PDB file of C-alpha atoms and ligand atoms in Angstrom:
ATOM      1  CA  MET A   1     -61.972 -25.718  52.570  1.00  0.00           C
ATOM      2  CA  THR A   2     -60.989 -25.413  48.477  1.00  0.00           C
ATOM      3  CA  ASP A   3     -57.762 -26.766  47.370  1.00  0.00           C
ATOM      4  CA  LYS A   4     -56.034 -23.609  47.439  1.00  0.00           C
ATOM      5  CA  GLN A   5     -55.886 -23.621  51.012  1.00  0.00           C
ATOM      6  CA  ALA A   6     -55.502 -27.387  51.153  1.00  0.00           C
ATOM      7  CA  GLU A   7     -51.967 -27.110  49.852  1.00  0.00           C
ATOM      8  CA  GLN A   8     -48.975 -27.101  51.208  1.00  0.00           C
ATOM      9  CA  ASP A   9     -45.605 -24.801  51.636  1.00  0.00           C
ATOM     10  CA  VAL A  10     -42.668 -26.719  50.395  1.00  0.00           C
ATOM     11  CA  ALA A  11     -38.989 -25.559  49.923  1.00  0.00           C
ATOM     12  CA  PHE A  12     -38.497 -23.105  46.855  1.00  0.00           C
ATOM     13  CA  GLY A  13     -34.869 -23.428  47.669  1.00  0.00           C
ATOM     14  CA  PHE A  14     -35.341 -20.369  50.726  1.00  0.00           C
ATOM     15  CA  ARG A  15     -38.606 -19.574  49.830  1.00  0.00           C
ATOM     16  CA  ARG A  16     -41.687 -21.016  50.783  1.00  0.00           C
ATOM     17  CA  VAL A  17     -44.611 -21.876  47.792  1.00  0.00           C
ATOM     18  CA  GLY A  18     -46.612 -23.477  47.352  1.00  0.00           C
ATOM     19  CA  GLU A  19     -47.217 -27.234  45.993  1.00  0.00           C
ATOM     20  CA  GLY A  20     -48.100 -27.133  42.808  1.00  0.00           C
ATOM     21  CA  GLU A  21     -46.116 -24.255  42.364  1.00  0.00           C
ATOM     22  CA  LYS A  22     -43.009 -25.302  42.858  1.00  0.00           C
ATOM     23  CA  GLN A  23     -42.263 -27.678  40.113  1.00  0.00           C
ATOM     24  CA  SER A  24     -43.045 -25.158  37.203  1.00  0.00           C
ATOM     25  CA  LEU A  25     -40.303 -23.278  39.411  1.00  0.00           C
ATOM     26  CA  VAL A  26     -37.618 -25.851  39.235  1.00  0.00           C
ATOM     27  CA  ASN A  27     -38.898 -26.088  35.884  1.00  0.00           C
ATOM     28  CA  ASP A  28     -38.247 -22.951  35.141  1.00  0.00           C
ATOM     29  CA  VAL A  29     -34.678 -23.125  36.153  1.00  0.00           C
ATOM     30  CA  PHE A  30     -33.126 -26.387  34.403  1.00  0.00           C
ATOM     31  CA  SER A  31     -34.577 -24.888  31.417  1.00  0.00           C
ATOM     32  CA  LYS A  32     -32.984 -22.223  31.922  1.00  0.00           C
ATOM     33  CA  VAL A  33     -29.267 -23.591  32.631  1.00  0.00           C
ATOM     34  CA  ALA A  34     -29.664 -26.653  30.297  1.00  0.00           C
ATOM     35  CA  GLU A  35     -27.008 -25.722  27.717  1.00  0.00           C
ATOM     36  CA  ARG A  36     -24.847 -24.534  29.989  1.00  0.00           C
ATOM     37  CA  TYR A  37     -25.409 -26.680  32.551  1.00  0.00           C
ATOM     38  CA  ASP A  38     -21.829 -29.703  31.590  1.00  0.00           C
ATOM     39  CA  GLN A  39     -19.617 -25.669  31.594  1.00  0.00           C
ATOM     40  CA  MET A  40     -21.633 -24.527  34.848  1.00  0.00           C
ATOM     41  CA  ASN A  41     -20.989 -27.822  36.902  1.00  0.00           C
ATOM     42  CA  ASP A  42     -16.783 -27.540  36.589  1.00  0.00           C
ATOM     43  CA  LEU A  43     -16.781 -23.872  37.517  1.00  0.00           C
ATOM     44  CA  MET A  44     -19.107 -24.222  40.199  1.00  0.00           C
ATOM     45  CA  SER A  45     -17.337 -27.710  41.951  1.00  0.00           C
ATOM     46  CA  GLY A  46     -14.085 -26.797  40.579  1.00  0.00           C
ATOM     47  CA  GLY A  47     -14.423 -30.363  38.767  1.00  0.00           C
ATOM     48  CA  LEU A  48     -15.396 -32.481  41.801  1.00  0.00           C
ATOM     49  CA  HIS A  49     -18.854 -33.383  40.305  1.00  0.00           C
ATOM     50  CA  ARG A  50     -16.291 -35.733  38.154  1.00  0.00           C
ATOM     51  CA  LEU A  51     -14.949 -37.766  41.224  1.00  0.00           C
ATOM     52  CA  TRP A  52     -18.363 -38.000  42.654  1.00  0.00           C
ATOM     53  CA  LYS A  53     -20.252 -39.484  40.484  1.00  0.00           C
ATOM     54  CA  ASP A  54     -17.139 -41.987  39.096  1.00  0.00           C
ATOM     55  CA  ASP A  55     -17.490 -42.577  43.814  1.00  0.00           C
ATOM     56  CA  LEU A  56     -20.936 -42.651  43.193  1.00  0.00           C
ATOM     57  CA  VAL A  57     -20.909 -45.556  39.981  1.00  0.00           C
ATOM     58  CA  ALA A  58     -17.568 -47.017  40.778  1.00  0.00           C
ATOM     59  CA  MET A  59     -20.415 -47.987  44.525  1.00  0.00           C
ATOM     60  CA  LEU A  60     -22.561 -48.810  41.510  1.00  0.00           C
ATOM     61  CA  ASN A  61     -20.429 -51.420  40.685  1.00  0.00           C
ATOM     62  CA  PRO A  62     -22.032 -52.026  36.428  1.00  0.00           C
ATOM     63  CA  PRO A  63     -21.339 -55.304  35.365  1.00  0.00           C
ATOM     64  CA  ARG A  64     -18.137 -55.594  33.234  1.00  0.00           C
ATOM     65  CA  GLY A  65     -18.715 -58.863  32.123  1.00  0.00           C
ATOM     66  CA  PRO A  66     -21.597 -60.157  29.110  1.00  0.00           C
ATOM     67  CA  MET A  67     -23.682 -60.174  31.405  1.00  0.00           C
ATOM     68  CA  ALA A  68     -27.620 -57.814  31.063  1.00  0.00           C
ATOM     69  CA  TRP A  69     -28.167 -55.071  32.672  1.00  0.00           C
ATOM     70  CA  GLN A  70     -31.452 -52.261  32.923  1.00  0.00           C
ATOM     71  CA  HIS A  71     -30.268 -49.153  35.124  1.00  0.00           C
ATOM     72  CA  LEU A  72     -32.455 -46.308  35.624  1.00  0.00           C
ATOM     73  CA  ASP A  73     -30.769 -43.595  35.975  1.00  0.00           C
ATOM     74  CA  VAL A  74     -33.747 -40.395  37.033  1.00  0.00           C
ATOM     75  CA  ALA A  75     -33.546 -37.132  37.406  1.00  0.00           C
ATOM     76  CA  GLY A  76     -30.155 -37.922  34.694  1.00  0.00           C
ATOM     77  CA  GLY A  77     -30.400 -34.424  33.462  1.00  0.00           C
ATOM     78  CA  THR A  78     -27.651 -33.928  29.644  1.00  0.00           C
ATOM     79  CA  GLY A  79     -26.712 -38.198  30.810  1.00  0.00           C
ATOM     80  CA  ASP A  80     -23.320 -37.675  32.790  1.00  0.00           C
ATOM     81  CA  VAL A  81     -24.812 -40.281  34.951  1.00  0.00           C
ATOM     82  CA  ALA A  82     -25.407 -41.847  33.087  1.00  0.00           C
ATOM     83  CA  PHE A  83     -22.622 -42.255  30.249  1.00  0.00           C
ATOM     84  CA  ARG A  84     -20.046 -42.579  33.667  1.00  0.00           C
ATOM     85  CA  ILE A  85     -22.547 -46.041  33.703  1.00  0.00           C
ATOM     86  CA  LEU A  86     -22.003 -46.857  30.680  1.00  0.00           C
ATOM     87  CA  ARG A  87     -18.522 -46.773  30.024  1.00  0.00           C
ATOM     88  CA  ALA A  88     -18.186 -48.399  33.655  1.00  0.00           C
ATOM     89  CA  GLY A  89     -20.206 -51.101  32.906  1.00  0.00           C
ATOM     90  CA  GLY A  90     -20.537 -54.003  30.322  1.00  0.00           C
ATOM     91  CA  PRO A  91     -21.443 -54.270  26.561  1.00  0.00           C
ATOM     92  CA  ASN A  92     -24.628 -55.657  28.073  1.00  0.00           C
ATOM     93  CA  VAL A  93     -25.744 -52.264  30.109  1.00  0.00           C
ATOM     94  CA  ARG A  94     -28.228 -50.057  28.943  1.00  0.00           C
ATOM     95  CA  VAL A  95     -28.449 -47.238  30.370  1.00  0.00           C
ATOM     96  CA  CYS A  96     -32.245 -45.220  30.855  1.00  0.00           C
ATOM     97  CA  VAL A  97     -32.757 -41.489  31.617  1.00  0.00           C
ATOM     98  CA  THR A  98     -35.416 -39.516  32.309  1.00  0.00           C
ATOM     99  CA  ASP A  99     -35.671 -36.589  33.720  1.00  0.00           C
ATOM    100  CA  ILE A 100     -38.273 -34.001  34.037  1.00  0.00           C
ATOM    101  CA  SER A 101     -37.448 -31.318  31.263  1.00  0.00           C
ATOM    102  CA  PRO A 102     -37.316 -31.186  28.207  1.00  0.00           C
ATOM    103  CA  GLU A 103     -34.072 -28.660  28.070  1.00  0.00           C
ATOM    104  CA  MET A 104     -31.923 -31.222  30.148  1.00  0.00           C
ATOM    105  CA  VAL A 105     -33.102 -34.301  27.939  1.00  0.00           C
ATOM    106  CA  GLY A 106     -32.707 -33.202  24.113  1.00  0.00           C
ATOM    107  CA  GLU A 107     -28.784 -31.791  26.021  1.00  0.00           C
ATOM    108  CA  GLY A 108     -27.794 -35.573  26.962  1.00  0.00           C
ATOM    109  CA  ARG A 109     -29.854 -36.207  23.509  1.00  0.00           C
ATOM    110  CA  LYS A 110     -27.799 -34.614  21.826  1.00  0.00           C
ATOM    111  CA  ARG A 111     -24.289 -35.712  23.950  1.00  0.00           C
ATOM    112  CA  ALA A 112     -25.102 -39.297  23.149  1.00  0.00           C
ATOM    113  CA  THR A 113     -24.885 -39.380  19.573  1.00  0.00           C
ATOM    114  CA  ALA A 114     -21.448 -37.569  19.164  1.00  0.00           C
ATOM    115  CA  ASP A 115     -20.793 -39.746  21.764  1.00  0.00           C
ATOM    116  CA  ALA A 116     -22.076 -42.515  20.127  1.00  0.00           C
ATOM    117  CA  LEU A 117     -23.928 -44.358  22.644  1.00  0.00           C
ATOM    118  CA  THR A 118     -26.811 -44.418  21.371  1.00  0.00           C
ATOM    119  CA  GLY A 119     -27.808 -47.439  21.181  1.00  0.00           C
ATOM    120  CA  ARG A 120     -26.783 -48.101  24.733  1.00  0.00           C
ATOM    121  CA  CYS A 121     -28.936 -44.608  25.766  1.00  0.00           C
ATOM    122  CA  THR A 122     -32.337 -44.002  26.055  1.00  0.00           C
ATOM    123  CA  PHE A 123     -34.201 -40.640  27.009  1.00  0.00           C
ATOM    124  CA  SER A 124     -36.775 -39.799  28.264  1.00  0.00           C
ATOM    125  CA  VAL A 125     -39.370 -37.141  29.807  1.00  0.00           C
ATOM    126  CA  GLY A 126     -40.287 -38.548  33.059  1.00  0.00           C
ATOM    127  CA  ASN A 127     -41.372 -36.847  36.930  1.00  0.00           C
ATOM    128  CA  ALA A 128     -39.092 -38.623  39.707  1.00  0.00           C
ATOM    129  CA  GLU A 129     -43.026 -39.015  41.796  1.00  0.00           C
ATOM    130  CA  SER A 130     -44.685 -40.368  38.578  1.00  0.00           C
ATOM    131  CA  LEU A 131     -42.072 -42.149  36.573  1.00  0.00           C
ATOM    132  CA  PRO A 132     -42.830 -43.649  32.488  1.00  0.00           C
ATOM    133  CA  PHE A 133     -42.192 -47.420  33.716  1.00  0.00           C
ATOM    134  CA  THR A 134     -43.118 -51.035  34.895  1.00  0.00           C
ATOM    135  CA  ASP A 135     -42.879 -52.249  37.839  1.00  0.00           C
ATOM    136  CA  LYS A 136     -39.403 -54.291  38.673  1.00  0.00           C
ATOM    137  CA  GLY A 137     -37.664 -53.427  36.025  1.00  0.00           C
ATOM    138  CA  PHE A 138     -34.634 -52.421  36.102  1.00  0.00           C
ATOM    139  CA  ASP A 139     -31.781 -54.777  38.598  1.00  0.00           C
ATOM    140  CA  SER A 140     -30.423 -50.159  39.448  1.00  0.00           C
ATOM    141  CA  TYR A 141     -31.773 -46.582  40.286  1.00  0.00           C
ATOM    142  CA  THR A 142     -29.202 -43.544  40.638  1.00  0.00           C
ATOM    143  CA  ILE A 143     -30.028 -40.347  40.944  1.00  0.00           C
ATOM    144  CA  ALA A 144     -27.823 -37.107  41.455  1.00  0.00           C
ATOM    145  CA  PHE A 145     -28.207 -34.117  42.819  1.00  0.00           C
ATOM    146  CA  GLY A 146     -31.635 -34.914  41.452  1.00  0.00           C
ATOM    147  CA  ILE A 147     -33.670 -35.910  44.271  1.00  0.00           C
ATOM    148  CA  ARG A 148     -33.417 -31.969  46.497  1.00  0.00           C
ATOM    149  CA  ASN A 149     -35.475 -30.030  43.063  1.00  0.00           C
ATOM    150  CA  VAL A 150     -38.336 -32.594  43.762  1.00  0.00           C
ATOM    151  CA  THR A 151     -41.565 -31.457  45.594  1.00  0.00           C
ATOM    152  CA  HIS A 152     -42.587 -34.902  47.258  1.00  0.00           C
ATOM    153  CA  ILE A 153     -39.246 -36.863  48.418  1.00  0.00           C
ATOM    154  CA  ASP A 154     -41.375 -39.600  49.823  1.00  0.00           C
ATOM    155  CA  ARG A 155     -42.769 -40.736  46.762  1.00  0.00           C
ATOM    156  CA  ALA A 156     -40.057 -39.832  44.258  1.00  0.00           C
ATOM    157  CA  LEU A 157     -38.636 -42.917  46.686  1.00  0.00           C
ATOM    158  CA  ALA A 158     -41.802 -44.845  46.181  1.00  0.00           C
ATOM    159  CA  GLU A 159     -40.542 -45.011  42.704  1.00  0.00           C
ATOM    160  CA  ALA A 160     -37.826 -45.518  43.235  1.00  0.00           C
ATOM    161  CA  HIS A 161     -38.576 -48.992  45.288  1.00  0.00           C
ATOM    162  CA  ARG A 162     -41.405 -49.564  42.768  1.00  0.00           C
ATOM    163  CA  VAL A 163     -39.253 -49.899  39.861  1.00  0.00           C
ATOM    164  CA  LEU A 164     -36.722 -51.151  41.016  1.00  0.00           C
ATOM    165  CA  LYS A 165     -36.620 -55.786  41.277  1.00  0.00           C
ATOM    166  CA  PRO A 166     -36.185 -57.754  44.642  1.00  0.00           C
ATOM    167  CA  GLY A 167     -32.041 -57.333  45.099  1.00  0.00           C
ATOM    168  CA  GLY A 168     -32.300 -54.407  43.563  1.00  0.00           C
ATOM    169  CA  ARG A 169     -29.700 -51.428  44.537  1.00  0.00           C
ATOM    170  CA  PHE A 170     -30.810 -48.109  45.077  1.00  0.00           C
ATOM    171  CA  LEU A 171     -28.004 -45.009  45.271  1.00  0.00           C
ATOM    172  CA  CYS A 172     -28.027 -41.351  45.774  1.00  0.00           C
ATOM    173  CA  LEU A 173     -25.875 -38.387  44.816  1.00  0.00           C
ATOM    174  CA  GLU A 174     -26.382 -35.095  47.124  1.00  0.00           C
ATOM    175  CA  PHE A 175     -25.129 -32.522  48.529  1.00  0.00           C
ATOM    176  CA  SER A 176     -25.402 -32.586  52.380  1.00  0.00           C
ATOM    177  CA  GLN A 177     -24.965 -31.995  55.971  1.00  0.00           C
ATOM    178  CA  VAL A 178     -20.333 -30.120  55.731  1.00  0.00           C
ATOM    179  CA  ASP A 179     -19.388 -31.357  59.301  1.00  0.00           C
ATOM    180  CA  VAL A 180     -15.596 -30.761  58.670  1.00  0.00           C
ATOM    181  CA  PRO A 181     -15.229 -27.651  60.890  1.00  0.00           C
ATOM    182  CA  LEU A 182     -14.462 -24.459  59.248  1.00  0.00           C
ATOM    183  CA  LEU A 183     -15.039 -26.027  55.947  1.00  0.00           C
ATOM    184  CA  ASP A 184     -18.887 -25.325  56.531  1.00  0.00           C
ATOM    185  CA  ARG A 185     -17.602 -21.099  56.687  1.00  0.00           C
ATOM    186  CA  ILE A 186     -15.983 -21.538  53.354  1.00  0.00           C
ATOM    187  CA  TYR A 187     -18.411 -23.582  51.500  1.00  0.00           C
ATOM    188  CA  ASP A 188     -21.923 -21.765  52.531  1.00  0.00           C
ATOM    189  CA  ALA A 189     -19.082 -18.402  51.575  1.00  0.00           C
ATOM    190  CA  TYR A 190     -18.075 -19.840  48.231  1.00  0.00           C
ATOM    191  CA  SER A 191     -21.163 -20.606  47.070  1.00  0.00           C
ATOM    192  CA  PHE A 192     -23.835 -17.754  48.297  1.00  0.00           C
ATOM    193  CA  THR A 193     -21.337 -14.845  46.472  1.00  0.00           C
ATOM    194  CA  VAL A 194     -18.851 -17.561  43.746  1.00  0.00           C
ATOM    195  CA  ILE A 195     -21.942 -18.958  42.661  1.00  0.00           C
ATOM    196  CA  PRO A 196     -24.413 -17.120  41.449  1.00  0.00           C
ATOM    197  CA  ALA A 197     -21.747 -14.167  40.361  1.00  0.00           C
ATOM    198  CA  VAL A 198     -19.961 -17.121  38.052  1.00  0.00           C
ATOM    199  CA  GLY A 199     -23.691 -17.716  36.513  1.00  0.00           C
ATOM    200  CA  LYS A 200     -24.306 -14.040  36.218  1.00  0.00           C
ATOM    201  CA  VAL A 201     -21.183 -13.781  33.784  1.00  0.00           C
ATOM    202  CA  VAL A 202     -21.440 -17.000  32.291  1.00  0.00           C
ATOM    203  CA  THR A 203     -24.944 -17.071  31.046  1.00  0.00           C
ATOM    204  CA  GLY A 204     -26.195 -13.921  32.093  1.00  0.00           C
ATOM    205  CA  ASP A 205     -28.720 -14.841  34.807  1.00  0.00           C
ATOM    206  CA  GLY A 206     -27.707 -15.432  38.247  1.00  0.00           C
ATOM    207  CA  HIS A 207     -30.747 -16.482  39.344  1.00  0.00           C
ATOM    208  CA  PRO A 208     -30.767 -20.394  38.709  1.00  0.00           C
ATOM    209  CA  TYR A 209     -27.587 -20.780  40.166  1.00  0.00           C
ATOM    210  CA  ARG A 210     -28.657 -18.923  43.607  1.00  0.00           C
ATOM    211  CA  TYR A 211     -31.591 -21.855  43.049  1.00  0.00           C
ATOM    212  CA  LEU A 212     -29.293 -24.051  43.111  1.00  0.00           C
ATOM    213  CA  VAL A 213     -27.596 -23.198  45.665  1.00  0.00           C
ATOM    214  CA  GLU A 214     -30.055 -22.533  48.434  1.00  0.00           C
ATOM    215  CA  SER A 215     -32.196 -25.362  47.744  1.00  0.00           C
ATOM    216  CA  ILE A 216     -28.625 -27.416  48.891  1.00  0.00           C
ATOM    217  CA  ARG A 217     -29.999 -25.980  52.884  1.00  0.00           C
ATOM    218  CA  PRO A 218     -33.394 -27.482  53.379  1.00  0.00           C
ATOM    219  CA  PHE A 219     -32.778 -31.225  51.888  1.00  0.00           C
ATOM    220  CA  PRO A 220     -33.306 -33.395  55.001  1.00  0.00           C
ATOM    221  CA  LYS A 221     -29.687 -34.295  56.824  1.00  0.00           C
ATOM    222  CA  GLN A 222     -28.044 -37.462  55.969  1.00  0.00           C
ATOM    223  CA  GLU A 223     -29.978 -39.654  58.714  1.00  0.00           C
ATOM    224  CA  ASP A 224     -32.700 -38.293  58.409  1.00  0.00           C
ATOM    225  CA  PHE A 225     -32.540 -38.829  55.451  1.00  0.00           C
ATOM    226  CA  LYS A 226     -31.639 -42.535  55.789  1.00  0.00           C
ATOM    227  CA  THR A 227     -34.803 -42.889  58.154  1.00  0.00           C
ATOM    228  CA  MET A 228     -37.099 -41.901  54.465  1.00  0.00           C
ATOM    229  CA  ILE A 229     -34.778 -44.313  52.588  1.00  0.00           C
ATOM    230  CA  THR A 230     -35.545 -47.742  54.951  1.00  0.00           C
ATOM    231  CA  ALA A 231     -39.237 -46.241  55.678  1.00  0.00           C
ATOM    232  CA  ALA A 232     -39.751 -46.336  51.292  1.00  0.00           C
ATOM    233  CA  GLY A 233     -38.491 -49.787  52.479  1.00  0.00           C
ATOM    234  CA  PHE A 234     -35.466 -50.264  51.202  1.00  0.00           C
ATOM    235  CA  ALA A 235     -33.114 -52.419  53.899  1.00  0.00           C
ATOM    236  CA  ASN A 236     -29.774 -52.027  54.265  1.00  0.00           C
ATOM    237  CA  ALA A 237     -30.035 -48.148  54.148  1.00  0.00           C
ATOM    238  CA  THR A 238     -26.750 -46.460  54.190  1.00  0.00           C
ATOM    239  CA  TYR A 239     -23.895 -43.416  53.375  1.00  0.00           C
ATOM    240  CA  ARG A 240     -20.788 -42.361  52.185  1.00  0.00           C
ATOM    241  CA  ASN A 241     -19.920 -38.951  52.817  1.00  0.00           C
ATOM    242  CA  LEU A 242     -17.502 -37.724  50.602  1.00  0.00           C
ATOM    243  CA  THR A 243     -15.355 -34.084  50.564  1.00  0.00           C
ATOM    244  CA  GLY A 244     -16.160 -33.591  54.376  1.00  0.00           C
ATOM    245  CA  GLY A 245     -20.140 -34.218  53.501  1.00  0.00           C
ATOM    246  CA  VAL A 246     -20.543 -31.445  50.196  1.00  0.00           C
ATOM    247  CA  VAL A 247     -22.442 -34.577  48.835  1.00  0.00           C
ATOM    248  CA  ALA A 248     -23.296 -37.476  50.148  1.00  0.00           C
ATOM    249  CA  ILE A 249     -24.478 -40.664  48.676  1.00  0.00           C
ATOM    250  CA  HIS A 250     -27.474 -42.551  50.117  1.00  0.00           C
ATOM    251  CA  SER A 251     -28.056 -46.417  49.111  1.00  0.00           C
ATOM    252  CA  GLY A 252     -30.150 -48.900  49.320  1.00  0.00           C
ATOM    253  CA  TRP A 253     -31.706 -52.489  48.694  1.00  0.00           C
ATOM    254  CA  ARG A 254     -35.201 -53.407  46.871  1.00  0.00           C
ATOM    255  CA  ILE A 255     -35.936 -56.754  48.923  1.00  0.00           C
TER     256      ILE A 255
HETATM  257  N1  LIG B 301     -27.988 -36.212  37.738  1.00  0.00           N
HETATM  258  C1  LIG B 301     -27.797 -34.693  36.309  1.00  0.00           C
HETATM  259  C2  LIG B 301     -26.475 -34.577  36.883  1.00  0.00           C
HETATM  260  O1  LIG B 301     -26.154 -34.924  37.978  1.00  0.00           O
HETATM  261  O2  LIG B 301     -25.531 -34.331  36.043  1.00  0.00           O
HETATM  262  C3  LIG B 301     -28.937 -33.467  36.640  1.00  0.00           C
HETATM  263  C4  LIG B 301     -27.977 -33.221  37.803  1.00  0.00           C
HETATM  264  S1  LIG B 301     -30.005 -31.410  37.688  1.00  0.00           S
HETATM  265  C5  LIG B 301     -28.676 -30.408  39.189  1.00  0.00           C
HETATM  266  C6  LIG B 301     -31.301 -31.305  39.008  1.00  0.00           C
HETATM  267  C7  LIG B 301     -32.250 -32.132  37.352  1.00  0.00           C
HETATM  268  O3  LIG B 301     -32.868 -33.098  37.682  1.00  0.00           O
HETATM  269  C8  LIG B 301     -32.535 -31.090  36.029  1.00  0.00           C
HETATM  270  O4  LIG B 301     -32.365 -31.863  35.024  1.00  0.00           O
HETATM  271  C9  LIG B 301     -33.358 -31.605  35.997  1.00  0.00           C
HETATM  272  O5  LIG B 301     -34.635 -31.005  34.773  1.00  0.00           O
HETATM  273  C10 LIG B 301     -34.078 -33.181  37.444  1.00  0.00           C
HETATM  274  N2  LIG B 301     -35.141 -32.803  37.851  1.00  0.00           N
HETATM  275  C11 LIG B 301     -35.773 -31.404  38.503  1.00  0.00           C
HETATM  276  N3  LIG B 301     -37.488 -32.655  39.123  1.00  0.00           N
HETATM  277  C12 LIG B 301     -37.665 -33.655  38.920  1.00  0.00           C
HETATM  278  C13 LIG B 301     -38.904 -34.070  39.065  1.00  0.00           C
HETATM  279  N4  LIG B 301     -39.764 -34.015  39.559  1.00  0.00           N
HETATM  280  N5  LIG B 301     -38.817 -35.723  38.048  1.00  0.00           N
HETATM  281  C14 LIG B 301     -37.527 -35.322  37.069  1.00  0.00           C
HETATM  282  N6  LIG B 301     -36.497 -35.271  37.372  1.00  0.00           N
HETATM  283  C15 LIG B 301     -36.352 -34.035  38.071  1.00  0.00           C
END
């Protein structure tokens, strides 16, 4: 059997692609949207992404006192979650942002410089499935709207477990399954018509935004993702739905 035949098909939005092909297609999406990413997030979610990220940071509850704390934000893109953690935490909280897209990381570095946060926040290019960090180095780990883009979710979870210290916290914010009747239909109509159309008007290309919407559907439902987190070795896996399940925050503890 050739390598190509042995390869599994995986979801890229609503399409099936070879597992070796998906990441480069995803990278192409984010290289195209990087420059307008933050602006489009506000437009697409009506600003809701800010509230969801604030909920994530409130659950993380970074120490406010002088305690040293090392946090890792994976698929951290333009640093939006990282900067919120730094603002919520004390002076010795440090955040490493890693993301596979050099273009998204480039935007993040610019924002960190503009916000005078470079001393407490570092950016690197890295893959969630093979993190460029040693074992047990971080007190906490977040991944926001990132994990549905990785090819092998189980490998990303195993890496999260590896880099966390015992007692460390894993938190994942991701689009999920809407559990409120009617809201699901309104949400679908909005997602598949308005978002790609707004993307086309603002950036000149609706295709990346179609992928961003389509990629939500094949992602495991809340209970299934919780099972995957437990299978990766995390204890006390739980989740909380926000906005009727439009997004969910999953939590687990490294023991
Ligand atoms: N976390 C940021 C936020 O919430 O604003 C960015 C989220 S953006 C929707 C998804 C990010 O995942 C992109 O920056 C993309 O480059 C990154 N990404 C996709 N696949 C990845 C992988 N395998 N490893 C690390 N980052 C990845």
